[in-house]
């Protein structure tokens, strides 16, 4: 098929000449690793970013649980039962415990309700017509059962992760941290 010539050219059977450098380039396999890396790079980065976002959601959930437990102690010990300590002050106390992950002023919902027994506690979050949680503030009295819920709509950034982490027909995931306890006899 190829005929060699002294000028460093090869001649195809059709009569056209092919430069030697082109023949050498076609035979070389030095760039195969770079091409394979380019093929694997996009799926690798996608999986890496999805893993990082999933880990961040779990970290935020754990952080919210810690904030709920710490804030619930204000109610459990009777510090939040005086007349001047209302829902806004309790939310402010919750927001004081938030370090960096949450936008407390816009996305944090605080729900405090008293119940007659632990068996009567509902685990569902009631939503209004616009999809926001319905919140109350009733810290109860001495020896009463109280549930503190912190609710935050966490934005899911990656479209690939939204399929698995976001709530139905949404780009956010509702993180809910709950603390159920009996108030102390303060």
XYZ file of C-alpha atoms in Angstrom, residues 60-72 75 87 90-98 102 104 107-113 125 133-137 147-154 173-180:
55
model
C -26.171 20.729 57.570
C -28.774 18.302 58.942
C -26.484 17.331 61.800
C -25.701 20.976 62.517
C -29.425 21.776 62.595
C -30.003 18.884 65.039
C -27.338 20.299 67.364
C -28.866 23.787 67.202
C -32.312 22.335 67.972
C -31.033 20.436 71.005
C -29.167 23.477 72.349
C -32.110 25.836 71.772
C -34.618 23.423 73.297
C -37.587 26.007 76.998
C -41.537 33.556 69.326
C -36.759 32.399 70.714
C -35.999 32.508 66.970
C -33.318 35.100 67.721
C -31.841 32.727 70.325
C -31.869 29.955 67.702
C -30.195 32.235 65.153
C -27.482 33.133 67.670
C -26.408 29.478 67.581
C -26.215 29.379 63.778
C -27.924 28.717 57.284
C -31.543 32.302 59.579
C -34.978 30.289 55.532
C -35.291 29.174 59.165
C -38.698 28.246 60.557
C -39.137 27.603 64.286
C -42.098 25.553 65.510
C -42.692 25.038 69.261
C -45.776 23.094 70.396
C -44.653 19.168 59.111
C -44.084 25.352 57.098
C -46.833 26.433 59.486
C -45.248 27.410 62.803
C -46.547 28.000 66.331
C -44.973 29.063 69.591
C -41.617 19.597 70.782
C -39.211 22.065 69.199
C -38.806 21.776 65.412
C -36.315 23.729 63.355
C -37.168 23.632 59.667
C -34.897 24.884 56.907
C -35.303 24.741 53.141
C -31.823 23.762 51.945
C -34.702 19.815 50.542
C -36.597 20.446 53.748
C -34.290 19.762 56.681
C -36.166 19.156 59.929
C -34.530 18.881 63.346
C -36.758 17.844 66.248
C -36.287 17.873 69.995
C -39.061 16.326 72.124
